[in-house]
Every structure is written in structure tokens, then in C-alpha cells.
PDB file of C-alpha atoms in Angstrom:
ATOM      1  CA  UNK A   1      -0.889  12.350 -15.380  1.00  0.00           C
ATOM      2  CA  UNK A   2       0.059  14.848 -12.500  1.00  0.00           C
ATOM      3  CA  UNK A   3      -0.113  14.024  -8.684  1.00  0.00           C
ATOM      4  CA  UNK A   4      -2.960  15.886  -7.113  1.00  0.00           C
ATOM      5  CA  UNK A   5      -2.287  17.382  -3.694  1.00  0.00           C
ATOM      6  CA  UNK A   6      -4.363  19.338  -1.173  1.00  0.00           C
ATOM      7  CA  UNK A   7      -4.206  22.779  -2.465  1.00  0.00           C
ATOM      8  CA  UNK A   8      -4.148  25.947  -0.285  1.00  0.00           C
ATOM      9  CA  UNK A   9      -2.528  29.082  -0.545  1.00  0.00           C
ATOM     10  CA  UNK A  10       1.168  29.330   0.574  1.00  0.00           C
ATOM     11  CA  UNK A  11       0.610  32.082   3.506  1.00  0.00           C
ATOM     12  CA  UNK A  12      -2.295  30.168   4.991  1.00  0.00           C
ATOM     13  CA  UNK A  13      -1.736  30.720   8.797  1.00  0.00           C
ATOM     14  CA  UNK A  14      -0.758  27.421  10.786  1.00  0.00           C
ATOM     15  CA  UNK A  15      -4.141  27.383  13.362  1.00  0.00           C
ATOM     16  CA  UNK A  16      -6.487  27.691   9.879  1.00  0.00           C
ATOM     17  CA  UNK A  17      -4.708  24.744   8.590  1.00  0.00           C
ATOM     18  CA  UNK A  18      -4.930  22.697  11.713  1.00  0.00           C
ATOM     19  CA  UNK A  19      -8.547  23.392  11.923  1.00  0.00           C
ATOM     20  CA  UNK A  20      -9.764  22.841   8.219  1.00  0.00           C
ATOM     21  CA  UNK A  21     -11.699  20.028   7.774  1.00  0.00           C
ATOM     22  CA  UNK A  22     -10.248  18.904   4.429  1.00  0.00           C
ATOM     23  CA  UNK A  23      -6.731  18.780   5.780  1.00  0.00           C
ATOM     24  CA  UNK A  24      -7.824  17.046   8.755  1.00  0.00           C
ATOM     25  CA  UNK A  25      -9.275  14.550   6.870  1.00  0.00           C
ATOM     26  CA  UNK A  26      -6.670  14.033   4.595  1.00  0.00           C
ATOM     27  CA  UNK A  27      -4.260  13.749   7.316  1.00  0.00           C
ATOM     28  CA  UNK A  28      -5.871  11.426   9.136  1.00  0.00           C
ATOM     29  CA  UNK A  29      -6.709   9.289   6.287  1.00  0.00           C
ATOM     30  CA  UNK A  30      -3.369   9.262   5.545  1.00  0.00           C
ATOM     31  CA  UNK A  31      -2.124   8.332   8.955  1.00  0.00           C
ATOM     32  CA  UNK A  32      -4.238   5.661   9.256  1.00  0.00           C
ATOM     33  CA  UNK A  33      -3.284   4.314   5.499  1.00  0.00           C
ATOM     34  CA  UNK A  34       0.356   4.510   6.555  1.00  0.00           C
ATOM     35  CA  UNK A  35       0.127   2.466  10.152  1.00  0.00           C
ATOM     36  CA  UNK A  36      -1.892  -0.227   8.523  1.00  0.00           C
ATOM     37  CA  UNK A  37       0.343  -0.488   5.394  1.00  0.00           C
ATOM     38  CA  UNK A  38       3.768  -0.363   7.316  1.00  0.00           C
ATOM     39  CA  UNK A  39       2.455  -2.926   9.853  1.00  0.00           C
ATOM     40  CA  UNK A  40       1.513  -5.584   7.420  1.00  0.00           C
ATOM     41  CA  UNK A  41       4.467  -4.692   5.294  1.00  0.00           C
ATOM     42  CA  UNK A  42       6.428  -6.481   8.166  1.00  0.00           C
ATOM     43  CA  UNK A  43       5.600  -9.550   6.769  1.00  0.00           C
ATOM     44  CA  UNK A  44       6.317  -8.946   3.529  1.00  0.00           C
ATOM     45  CA  UNK A  45       9.452  -7.623   4.335  1.00  0.00           C
ATOM     46  CA  UNK A  46      10.680 -10.718   6.607  1.00  0.00           C
ATOM     47  CA  UNK A  47       9.537 -13.005   3.939  1.00  0.00           C
ATOM     48  CA  UNK A  48      11.277 -11.223   1.219  1.00  0.00           C
ATOM     49  CA  UNK A  49       8.236 -10.564  -1.051  1.00  0.00           C
ATOM     50  CA  UNK A  50       8.570  -6.893  -1.578  1.00  0.00           C
ATOM     51  CA  UNK A  51       8.455  -7.972  -5.426  1.00  0.00           C
ATOM     52  CA  UNK A  52       5.237  -9.496  -4.293  1.00  0.00           C
ATOM     53  CA  UNK A  53       3.792  -6.254  -2.819  1.00  0.00           C
ATOM     54  CA  UNK A  54       4.964  -4.597  -6.159  1.00  0.00           C
ATOM     55  CA  UNK A  55       2.875  -7.231  -8.245  1.00  0.00           C
ATOM     56  CA  UNK A  56      -0.120  -6.552  -6.273  1.00  0.00           C
ATOM     57  CA  UNK A  57      -0.112  -2.830  -6.065  1.00  0.00           C
ATOM     58  CA  UNK A  58       0.723  -2.460 -10.045  1.00  0.00           C
ATOM     59  CA  UNK A  59      -2.174  -5.344 -10.643  1.00  0.00           C
ATOM     60  CA  UNK A  60      -4.818  -3.488  -8.956  1.00  0.00           C
ATOM     61  CA  UNK A  61      -5.059  -0.783 -11.735  1.00  0.00           C
ATOM     62  CA  UNK A  62      -6.708  -3.618 -13.806  1.00  0.00           C
ATOM     63  CA  UNK A  63      -9.145  -4.312 -10.937  1.00  0.00           C
ATOM     64  CA  UNK A  64     -10.026  -0.681 -10.218  1.00  0.00           C
ATOM     65  CA  UNK A  65     -10.717   0.164 -14.146  1.00  0.00           C
ATOM     66  CA  UNK A  66     -12.470  -2.909 -14.422  1.00  0.00           C
ATOM     67  CA  UNK A  67     -14.910  -2.356 -11.847  1.00  0.00           C
ATOM     68  CA  UNK A  68     -15.659   0.953 -13.075  1.00  0.00           C
ATOM     69  CA  UNK A  69     -16.188  -0.226 -16.474  1.00  0.00           C
ATOM     70  CA  UNK A  70     -18.365  -2.988 -15.273  1.00  0.00           C
ATOM     71  CA  UNK A  71     -20.289  -0.726 -13.012  1.00  0.00           C
ATOM     72  CA  UNK A  72     -21.085   1.566 -16.131  1.00  0.00           C
ATOM     73  CA  UNK A  73     -22.302  -1.445 -18.134  1.00  0.00           C
ATOM     74  CA  UNK A  74     -24.557  -2.633 -15.470  1.00  0.00           C
ATOM     75  CA  UNK A  75     -25.801   0.886 -14.285  1.00  0.00           C
ATOM     76  CA  UNK A  76     -25.163   3.309 -17.207  1.00  0.00           C
ATOM     77  CA  UNK A  77     -23.434   5.214 -14.457  1.00  0.00           C
ATOM     78  CA  UNK A  78     -20.044   5.844 -13.498  1.00  0.00           C
ATOM     79  CA  UNK A  79     -18.742   5.327 -10.020  1.00  0.00           C
ATOM     80  CA  UNK A  80     -15.511   6.120  -8.590  1.00  0.00           C
ATOM     81  CA  UNK A  81     -16.132   5.363  -4.725  1.00  0.00           C
ATOM     82  CA  UNK A  82     -13.699   3.372  -2.802  1.00  0.00           C
ATOM     83  CA  UNK A  83     -16.639   0.820  -1.826  1.00  0.00           C
ATOM     84  CA  UNK A  84     -16.431  -0.312  -5.407  1.00  0.00           C
ATOM     85  CA  UNK A  85     -12.948   0.236  -6.428  1.00  0.00           C
ATOM     86  CA  UNK A  86     -11.195  -1.241  -3.384  1.00  0.00           C
ATOM     87  CA  UNK A  87     -12.919  -4.678  -3.873  1.00  0.00           C
ATOM     88  CA  UNK A  88     -11.885  -4.707  -7.831  1.00  0.00           C
ATOM     89  CA  UNK A  89      -8.351  -4.003  -6.705  1.00  0.00           C
ATOM     90  CA  UNK A  90      -8.430  -6.861  -4.725  1.00  0.00           C
ATOM     91  CA  UNK A  91     -10.049  -9.212  -6.907  1.00  0.00           C
ATOM     92  CA  UNK A  92      -7.285  -8.307  -9.525  1.00  0.00           C
ATOM     93  CA  UNK A  93      -4.449  -8.332  -6.963  1.00  0.00           C
ATOM     94  CA  UNK A  94      -5.174 -11.768  -5.654  1.00  0.00           C
ATOM     95  CA  UNK A  95      -6.171 -13.009  -9.172  1.00  0.00           C
ATOM     96  CA  UNK A  96      -2.491 -12.040 -10.267  1.00  0.00           C
ATOM     97  CA  UNK A  97      -0.864 -14.166  -7.396  1.00  0.00           C
ATOM     98  CA  UNK A  98      -2.983 -16.848  -7.730  1.00  0.00           C
ATOM     99  CA  UNK A  99      -1.837 -16.816 -11.657  1.00  0.00           C
ATOM    100  CA  UNK A 100       1.642 -16.588 -10.492  1.00  0.00           C
ATOM    101  CA  UNK A 101       1.337 -19.730  -8.451  1.00  0.00           C
ATOM    102  CA  UNK A 102      -0.036 -21.577 -11.243  1.00  0.00           C
ATOM    103  CA  UNK A 103       2.576 -20.676 -13.781  1.00  0.00           C
ATOM    104  CA  UNK A 104       5.567 -21.134 -11.246  1.00  0.00           C
ATOM    105  CA  UNK A 105       4.105 -24.792 -10.166  1.00  0.00           C
ATOM    106  CA  UNK A 106       2.879 -25.929 -13.871  1.00  0.00           C
ATOM    107  CA  UNK A 107       5.852 -24.610 -15.667  1.00  0.00           C
ATOM    108  CA  UNK A 108       9.642 -24.350 -15.555  1.00  0.00           C
ATOM    109  CA  UNK A 109       9.435 -20.484 -15.307  1.00  0.00           C
ATOM    110  CA  UNK A 110      10.808 -19.246 -11.749  1.00  0.00           C
ATOM    111  CA  UNK A 111       8.890 -17.557  -9.231  1.00  0.00           C
ATOM    112  CA  UNK A 112      10.380 -13.850  -9.900  1.00  0.00           C
ATOM    113  CA  UNK A 113       9.904 -14.248 -13.559  1.00  0.00           C
ATOM    114  CA  UNK A 114       6.307 -15.363 -13.120  1.00  0.00           C
ATOM    115  CA  UNK A 115       5.819 -12.129 -10.675  1.00  0.00           C
ATOM    116  CA  UNK A 116       7.151 -10.076 -13.437  1.00  0.00           C
ATOM    117  CA  UNK A 117       5.298 -11.667 -16.220  1.00  0.00           C
ATOM    118  CA  UNK A 118       1.996 -11.155 -14.150  1.00  0.00           C
ATOM    119  CA  UNK A 119       3.061  -7.434 -13.248  1.00  0.00           C
ATOM    120  CA  UNK A 120       3.461  -6.854 -17.023  1.00  0.00           C
ATOM    121  CA  UNK A 121       0.040  -8.439 -18.105  1.00  0.00           C
ATOM    122  CA  UNK A 122      -1.989  -6.828 -15.323  1.00  0.00           C
ATOM    123  CA  UNK A 123      -0.725  -3.252 -15.318  1.00  0.00           C
ATOM    124  CA  UNK A 124      -0.490  -3.277 -19.235  1.00  0.00           C
ATOM    125  CA  UNK A 125      -3.876  -4.281 -19.511  1.00  0.00           C
ATOM    126  CA  UNK A 126      -5.067  -1.819 -16.920  1.00  0.00           C
ATOM    127  CA  UNK A 127      -3.370   1.099 -18.624  1.00  0.00           C
ATOM    128  CA  UNK A 128      -5.322  -0.038 -21.883  1.00  0.00           C
ATOM    129  CA  UNK A 129      -8.581  -0.362 -20.385  1.00  0.00           C
ATOM    130  CA  UNK A 130      -8.009   2.982 -18.822  1.00  0.00           C
ATOM    131  CA  UNK A 131      -6.867   4.549 -22.331  1.00  0.00           C
ATOM    132  CA  UNK A 132      -9.817   2.927 -24.090  1.00  0.00           C
ATOM    133  CA  UNK A 133     -12.263   4.442 -21.264  1.00  0.00           C
ATOM    134  CA  UNK A 134     -10.663   7.874 -21.534  1.00  0.00           C
ATOM    135  CA  UNK A 135     -10.807   8.235 -25.542  1.00  0.00           C
ATOM    136  CA  UNK A 136     -14.364   6.209 -26.173  1.00  0.00           C
ATOM    137  CA  UNK A 137     -16.407   7.905 -28.797  1.00  0.00           C
ATOM    138  CA  UNK A 138     -19.265   7.855 -26.078  1.00  0.00           C
ATOM    139  CA  UNK A 139     -17.653   9.199 -23.044  1.00  0.00           C
ATOM    140  CA  UNK A 140     -18.408   7.368 -19.823  1.00  0.00           C
ATOM    141  CA  UNK A 141     -19.805   9.788 -17.145  1.00  0.00           C
ATOM    142  CA  UNK A 142     -17.577   9.777 -14.184  1.00  0.00           C
ATOM    143  CA  UNK A 143     -14.345   8.396 -15.936  1.00  0.00           C
ATOM    144  CA  UNK A 144     -12.576  11.708 -15.587  1.00  0.00           C
ATOM    145  CA  UNK A 145      -9.759  11.414 -12.713  1.00  0.00           C
ATOM    146  CA  UNK A 146      -9.254   7.503 -12.817  1.00  0.00           C
ATOM    147  CA  UNK A 147      -5.717   7.777 -14.233  1.00  0.00           C
ATOM    148  CA  UNK A 148      -5.067   9.658 -10.768  1.00  0.00           C
ATOM    149  CA  UNK A 149      -5.212   6.361  -9.195  1.00  0.00           C
ATOM    150  CA  UNK A 150      -1.699   6.005 -10.590  1.00  0.00           C
ATOM    151  CA  UNK A 151      -0.236   8.454  -8.538  1.00  0.00           C
ATOM    152  CA  UNK A 152      -2.722   8.795  -5.876  1.00  0.00           C
ATOM    153  CA  UNK A 153      -5.303  11.541  -5.142  1.00  0.00           C
ATOM    154  CA  UNK A 154      -5.590  12.167  -1.301  1.00  0.00           C
ATOM    155  CA  UNK A 155      -7.037  15.587  -1.856  1.00  0.00           C
ATOM    156  CA  UNK A 156     -10.191  13.759  -3.079  1.00  0.00           C
ATOM    157  CA  UNK A 157     -10.530  11.831   0.002  1.00  0.00           C
ATOM    158  CA  UNK A 158     -14.054  11.820   1.458  1.00  0.00           C
ATOM    159  CA  UNK A 159     -15.530  10.971   4.607  1.00  0.00           C
ATOM    160  CA  UNK A 160     -16.948   7.733   3.076  1.00  0.00           C
ATOM    161  CA  UNK A 161     -13.548   6.747   1.578  1.00  0.00           C
ATOM    162  CA  UNK A 162     -12.095   7.312   5.284  1.00  0.00           C
ATOM    163  CA  UNK A 163     -14.553   4.765   6.575  1.00  0.00           C
ATOM    164  CA  UNK A 164     -13.801   2.070   4.344  1.00  0.00           C
ATOM    165  CA  UNK A 165      -9.953   2.670   5.374  1.00  0.00           C
ATOM    166  CA  UNK A 166     -11.146   2.587   8.917  1.00  0.00           C
ATOM    167  CA  UNK A 167     -12.953  -0.974   8.307  1.00  0.00           C
ATOM    168  CA  UNK A 168      -9.964  -2.466   6.425  1.00  0.00           C
ATOM    169  CA  UNK A 169      -7.811  -1.386   8.965  1.00  0.00           C
ATOM    170  CA  UNK A 170      -9.630  -3.021  11.882  1.00  0.00           C
ATOM    171  CA  UNK A 171     -10.217  -6.161  10.177  1.00  0.00           C
ATOM    172  CA  UNK A 172      -6.394  -6.590   9.031  1.00  0.00           C
ATOM    173  CA  UNK A 173      -5.926  -5.556  12.997  1.00  0.00           C
ATOM    174  CA  UNK A 174      -8.540  -8.060  14.565  1.00  0.00           C
ATOM    175  CA  UNK A 175      -6.790 -10.821  11.864  1.00  0.00           C
ATOM    176  CA  UNK A 176      -3.383 -10.181  13.387  1.00  0.00           C
ATOM    177  CA  UNK A 177      -4.459 -10.487  16.857  1.00  0.00           C
ATOM    178  CA  UNK A 178      -6.285 -13.475  16.782  1.00  0.00           C
ATOM    179  CA  UNK A 179      -3.913 -15.133  14.414  1.00  0.00           C
ATOM    180  CA  UNK A 180      -0.926 -13.731  15.965  1.00  0.00           C
ATOM    181  CA  UNK A 181       0.944 -17.037  16.933  1.00  0.00           C
ATOM    182  CA  UNK A 182       0.400 -19.010  13.574  1.00  0.00           C
ATOM    183  CA  UNK A 183       1.339 -16.243  11.565  1.00  0.00           C
ATOM    184  CA  UNK A 184       4.586 -15.727  13.352  1.00  0.00           C
ATOM    185  CA  UNK A 185       5.231 -19.324  12.990  1.00  0.00           C
ATOM    186  CA  UNK A 186       4.681 -18.934   9.250  1.00  0.00           C
ATOM    187  CA  UNK A 187       6.646 -16.499   8.732  1.00  0.00           C
ATOM    188  CA  UNK A 188       9.600 -17.641  10.163  1.00  0.00           C
ATOM    189  CA  UNK A 189       9.433 -21.426   9.866  1.00  0.00           C
ATOM    190  CA  UNK A 190       6.851 -22.743   7.557  1.00  0.00           C
ATOM    191  CA  UNK A 191       8.270 -26.170   7.592  1.00  0.00           C
ATOM    192  CA  UNK A 192       7.668 -26.617  11.434  1.00  0.00           C
ATOM    193  CA  UNK A 193       4.263 -25.000  10.977  1.00  0.00           C
ATOM    194  CA  UNK A 194       3.402 -28.000   8.917  1.00  0.00           C
ATOM    195  CA  UNK A 195       4.954 -30.291  10.755  1.00  0.00           C
ATOM    196  CA  UNK A 196       2.707 -29.114  13.667  1.00  0.00           C
ATOM    197  CA  UNK A 197      -0.187 -29.797  11.211  1.00  0.00           C
ATOM    198  CA  UNK A 198      -1.245 -26.401  10.208  1.00  0.00           C
ATOM    199  CA  UNK A 199      -2.667 -25.849   6.997  1.00  0.00           C
ATOM    200  CA  UNK A 200      -0.007 -23.980   5.364  1.00  0.00           C
ATOM    201  CA  UNK A 201      -1.850 -23.334   2.102  1.00  0.00           C
ATOM    202  CA  UNK A 202      -4.610 -21.788   3.991  1.00  0.00           C
ATOM    203  CA  UNK A 203      -2.365 -19.285   6.372  1.00  0.00           C
ATOM    204  CA  UNK A 204      -0.252 -18.384   3.255  1.00  0.00           C
ATOM    205  CA  UNK A 205      -3.882 -17.349   1.512  1.00  0.00           C
ATOM    206  CA  UNK A 206      -4.467 -15.292   4.668  1.00  0.00           C
ATOM    207  CA  UNK A 207      -1.400 -13.692   4.774  1.00  0.00           C
ATOM    208  CA  UNK A 208      -1.528 -12.770   1.275  1.00  0.00           C
ATOM    209  CA  UNK A 209      -4.849 -11.346   1.954  1.00  0.00           C
ATOM    210  CA  UNK A 210      -3.667  -9.196   4.512  1.00  0.00           C
ATOM    211  CA  UNK A 211      -0.818  -8.184   2.125  1.00  0.00           C
ATOM    212  CA  UNK A 212      -3.392  -7.223  -0.354  1.00  0.00           C
ATOM    213  CA  UNK A 213      -5.234  -5.256   2.529  1.00  0.00           C
ATOM    214  CA  UNK A 214      -2.086  -3.629   2.986  1.00  0.00           C
ATOM    215  CA  UNK A 215      -1.501  -2.247  -0.308  1.00  0.00           C
ATOM    216  CA  UNK A 216      -5.322  -1.498  -1.497  1.00  0.00           C
ATOM    217  CA  UNK A 217      -5.769   0.343   1.437  1.00  0.00           C
ATOM    218  CA  UNK A 218      -3.868   3.250   0.693  1.00  0.00           C
ATOM    219  CA  UNK A 219      -4.475   3.468  -3.337  1.00  0.00           C
ATOM    220  CA  UNK A 220      -6.611   6.468  -2.335  1.00  0.00           C
ATOM    221  CA  UNK A 221      -3.463   7.984  -0.990  1.00  0.00           C
ATOM    222  CA  UNK A 222      -0.052   6.801  -2.617  1.00  0.00           C
ATOM    223  CA  UNK A 223      -1.587   5.470  -5.855  1.00  0.00           C
ATOM    224  CA  UNK A 224      -0.601   2.177  -7.569  1.00  0.00           C
ATOM    225  CA  UNK A 225       3.141   3.258  -8.378  1.00  0.00           C
ATOM    226  CA  UNK A 226       3.903   4.699  -5.377  1.00  0.00           C
ATOM    227  CA  UNK A 227       2.015   2.121  -2.644  1.00  0.00           C
ATOM    228  CA  UNK A 228       4.704  -0.424  -2.197  1.00  0.00           C
ATOM    229  CA  UNK A 229       6.805   2.256  -0.651  1.00  0.00           C
ATOM    230  CA  UNK A 230       4.302   2.925   2.164  1.00  0.00           C
ATOM    231  CA  UNK A 231       4.363  -0.923   2.436  1.00  0.00           C
ATOM    232  CA  UNK A 232       7.810  -1.650   2.541  1.00  0.00           C
ATOM    233  CA  UNK A 233      10.070   1.542   3.738  1.00  0.00           C
ATOM    234  CA  UNK A 234       8.528   1.689   7.278  1.00  0.00           C
ATOM    235  CA  UNK A 235       9.305  -2.155   7.736  1.00  0.00           C
ATOM    236  CA  UNK A 236      12.720  -1.788   6.711  1.00  0.00           C
ATOM    237  CA  UNK A 237      13.375   1.273   8.599  1.00  0.00           C
ATOM    238  CA  UNK A 238      11.643  -0.447  11.895  1.00  0.00           C
ATOM    239  CA  UNK A 239      14.044  -3.904  11.098  1.00  0.00           C
ATOM    240  CA  UNK A 240      17.035  -1.641  12.169  1.00  0.00           C
ATOM    241  CA  UNK A 241      16.027  -0.793  15.611  1.00  0.00           C
ATOM    242  CA  UNK A 242      14.505  -3.923  16.734  1.00  0.00           C
ATOM    243  CA  UNK A 243      14.778  -7.864  16.520  1.00  0.00           C
ATOM    244  CA  UNK A 244      11.563  -8.392  18.050  1.00  0.00           C
ATOM    245  CA  UNK A 245       8.352  -9.185  15.324  1.00  0.00           C
ATOM    246  CA  UNK A 246       6.170  -7.632  17.857  1.00  0.00           C
ATOM    247  CA  UNK A 247       7.957  -4.347  18.620  1.00  0.00           C
ATOM    248  CA  UNK A 248       8.821  -4.059  14.753  1.00  0.00           C
ATOM    249  CA  UNK A 249       5.078  -4.183  13.792  1.00  0.00           C
ATOM    250  CA  UNK A 250       4.469  -1.326  16.534  1.00  0.00           C
ATOM    251  CA  UNK A 251       7.258   0.864  15.105  1.00  0.00           C
ATOM    252  CA  UNK A 252       6.535   0.237  11.446  1.00  0.00           C
ATOM    253  CA  UNK A 253       2.992   1.225  12.327  1.00  0.00           C
ATOM    254  CA  UNK A 254       4.275   4.492  13.911  1.00  0.00           C
ATOM    255  CA  UNK A 255       6.877   5.273  11.184  1.00  0.00           C
ATOM    256  CA  UNK A 256       4.393   4.604   8.624  1.00  0.00           C
ATOM    257  CA  UNK A 257       1.786   6.896   9.820  1.00  0.00           C
ATOM    258  CA  UNK A 258       3.926   9.498  10.931  1.00  0.00           C
ATOM    259  CA  UNK A 259       5.490   9.921   7.475  1.00  0.00           C
ATOM    260  CA  UNK A 260       1.883   9.542   5.687  1.00  0.00           C
ATOM    261  CA  UNK A 261       0.708  12.272   8.195  1.00  0.00           C
ATOM    262  CA  UNK A 262       3.979  14.449   7.568  1.00  0.00           C
ATOM    263  CA  UNK A 263       3.658  14.208   3.793  1.00  0.00           C
ATOM    264  CA  UNK A 264       0.087  14.827   3.570  1.00  0.00           C
ATOM    265  CA  UNK A 265       0.276  17.936   6.149  1.00  0.00           C
ATOM    266  CA  UNK A 266       3.245  19.099   3.909  1.00  0.00           C
ATOM    267  CA  UNK A 267       1.357  19.135   0.629  1.00  0.00           C
ATOM    268  CA  UNK A 268      -1.305  21.275   2.768  1.00  0.00           C
ATOM    269  CA  UNK A 269       1.353  23.988   3.636  1.00  0.00           C
ATOM    270  CA  UNK A 270       2.832  24.311   0.252  1.00  0.00           C
ATOM    271  CA  UNK A 271       0.743  25.118  -2.677  1.00  0.00           C
ATOM    272  CA  UNK A 272       1.572  22.408  -5.461  1.00  0.00           C
ATOM    273  CA  UNK A 273       3.238  19.970  -3.338  1.00  0.00           C
ATOM    274  CA  UNK A 274       1.774  16.179  -4.211  1.00  0.00           C
ATOM    275  CA  UNK A 275       0.706  14.148  -1.457  1.00  0.00           C
ATOM    276  CA  UNK A 276       2.040  10.675  -2.464  1.00  0.00           C
ATOM    277  CA  UNK A 277       5.495  11.820  -3.321  1.00  0.00           C
ATOM    278  CA  UNK A 278       5.780  14.203   0.088  1.00  0.00           C
ATOM    279  CA  UNK A 279       5.105  11.198   1.942  1.00  0.00           C
ATOM    280  CA  UNK A 280       7.488   8.555  -0.068  1.00  0.00           C
ATOM    281  CA  UNK A 281      10.029  11.524   0.692  1.00  0.00           C
ATOM    282  CA  UNK A 282       9.362  11.285   4.483  1.00  0.00           C
ATOM    283  CA  UNK A 283       9.603   7.756   4.333  1.00  0.00           C
ATOM    284  CA  UNK A 284      13.426   7.828   2.390  1.00  0.00           C
ATOM    285  CA  UNK A 285      14.669  10.093   4.981  1.00  0.00           C
ATOM    286  CA  UNK A 286      13.352   8.023   8.049  1.00  0.00           C
ATOM    287  CA  UNK A 287      15.050   4.857   6.099  1.00  0.00           C
ATOM    288  CA  UNK A 288      18.087   6.633   5.632  1.00  0.00           C
ATOM    289  CA  UNK A 289      18.211   7.768   9.075  1.00  0.00           C
ATOM    290  CA  UNK A 290      17.589   4.341  10.600  1.00  0.00           C
ATOM    291  CA  UNK A 291      20.224   2.583   8.221  1.00  0.00           C
ATOM    292  CA  UNK A 292      22.928   4.843   9.346  1.00  0.00           C
ATOM    293  CA  UNK A 293      22.148   5.500  13.075  1.00  0.00           C
ATOM    294  CA  UNK A 294      20.462   2.623  14.180  1.00  0.00           C
ATOM    295  CA  UNK A 295      22.653   0.848  17.215  1.00  0.00           C
ATOM    296  CA  UNK A 296      23.527  -2.669  16.440  1.00  0.00           C
ATOM    297  CA  UNK A 297      22.586  -2.980  12.920  1.00  0.00           C
ATOM    298  CA  UNK A 298      23.401   0.631  11.591  1.00  0.00           C
ATOM    299  CA  UNK A 299      25.972   1.385   9.459  1.00  0.00           C
ATOM    300  CA  UNK A 300      27.894   3.594  11.882  1.00  0.00           C
ATOM    301  CA  UNK A 301      26.931   1.514  14.750  1.00  0.00           C
ATOM    302  CA  UNK A 302      28.753  -1.223  12.959  1.00  0.00           C
ATOM    303  CA  UNK A 303      31.936   0.522  11.871  1.00  0.00           C
ATOM    304  CA  UNK A 304      32.563   1.654  15.295  1.00  0.00           C
ATOM    305  CA  UNK A 305      32.393  -1.847  16.357  1.00  0.00           C
ATOM    306  CA  UNK A 306      34.986  -2.831  13.885  1.00  0.00           C
ATOM    307  CA  UNK A 307      37.404  -0.008  14.681  1.00  0.00           C
ATOM    308  CA  UNK A 308      36.951  -0.967  18.481  1.00  0.00           C
TER     309      UNK A 308
END
């Protein structure tokens, strides 16, 4: 299974790249995806739910493959449109989290162990179903390329996919704007939120839904395996520069969008460079710079303070 990239000749002129429709679509889709995932990832980072993001990401492969197979059973045709596969990914991810909560509440298994169990079950089952579909004695039309969702296939992004990404971005942005105060209160002090009479369970479900959106929106770009980096890395970098949640979300969105667009463009410039891993490399560099040089919280800044 090899990550796909936007493949162009090595010597292609920069102006031609900038005006190429495919490059523009992939870069713009990557930027919107990175900005949305980075902004929503701030809540997962502050609530120490990075492992939750990993479980959601890996669990989504079962929904992707399952909905593809279900569509084939119902219609006799294969369909890899994001309008079908993203809802499948969301259903599987939310189901994994609900089962995790049920196991934690009903047994003596701790939350982190429950998350690990669900990750293994959903990811393993998804891969098993994927292999069964690929090696079926009666080939399913359109199944070629399903495995690319493991590592992303940004080069295959279509205008229809972009509209799906845009709609999810608008929905999540509206939710953040309308529910900002309650989501912020729930993030920092859920006990106080409950004391004010807020239905913590319902708001937890909303936060979980936003987190799911922040992950499944990037499966086309970064894939199941790498998507959690696009969720957590921008938030980790942004946190080093500010103590304000609002500024952190804006900065994480800018960093995520910028790194995603840069990685996508790098894969267009260099033949054979995978888009998903290129984005993750950009994010890694941004996190390292932030951890080292951010004023106040950076490693060098703290050492300088200790010396003085």
C-alpha cells in the first residue's frame, strides 16, 4: 500500500503549477482540511484526548469499507464518493466511542484500555473486510483504491469531494460560533458547567461529534493512519504561543491550513512525494520550532529564564 501523490514532471514551471486546476483543487482542499482539523483539535489537546482522536481515526476505516460494501449489496455498484464514505466513517467512529464509554462504565476496564480495545477491534475488522473485498472471487466494481484511505489519496480529490469538505467546515464553524461559551466552559471546568445546570452529557456528545468531523474531513487527504497528526500537531504548536483559547484555535487553524497546503504543493513540485506524509513533515517542523523557540513556554526561553 503506497501513498499516492499529485504526480507532475520534476521540471514543471512554477507558474504552470500555480495555474493547474488539479494542483489548485488539491492544495485548496488540503488547506481547508488542515484549518478545520487544526482548530477542532484544540479541544482534544486541551482535554487530553489525543488517544481518542487516534481511536476515531483508526475506527473510521471500518465505516468506510462497510458502507462501500453495503452500497454494493444494495445497488450492485461500487461507490467511493466522500458523500457515501464520510457518513460511514462518522457512524463507525461514534459507535467506537459509545462502546468505549459503555465498557468503561460497565466493567473494571480503565478508559485508556477500553480505547485500545476499540481501536484494535474496529481497525482490525476494517482491514479484514477490506482484504475480503479485494480478494473476493467475484470482484466488486470500484473497489480498487479503497486501501488508499489508509494513507490518504489527495491526488484523487474531486470538486464533489471539496464541496463535502466545505460543508463539514461550515457546519463545525457554525457550531463553534453558536456554542462557544458552553464548549469553552465544558473544556476547562465540566464540574462547574454541571453546577450551572448544563446537560454535560449532551455537550460532551457535541464535542465528540465535532472531533469526529475534524478527523473524517481529512481522510481523503491524509488517510486513517496519519490523520491524527493533522488534528493534534497544530494545536500542540499553537498552545506554545498563547494562553487564550480563541487565539489558540485561530493559530492552530492557520498552522494546520498552511502546513497542509504546503505539503500538498510540495508533492506537486516533486514527483513521487506523497501528499499525506509531506503534510505531516511540515507539521513536525512547525511543532519543533514552536517547542524550541516560543516565548515563555519554549525550551530555549525557559532555559534563558533559569539562567537569569
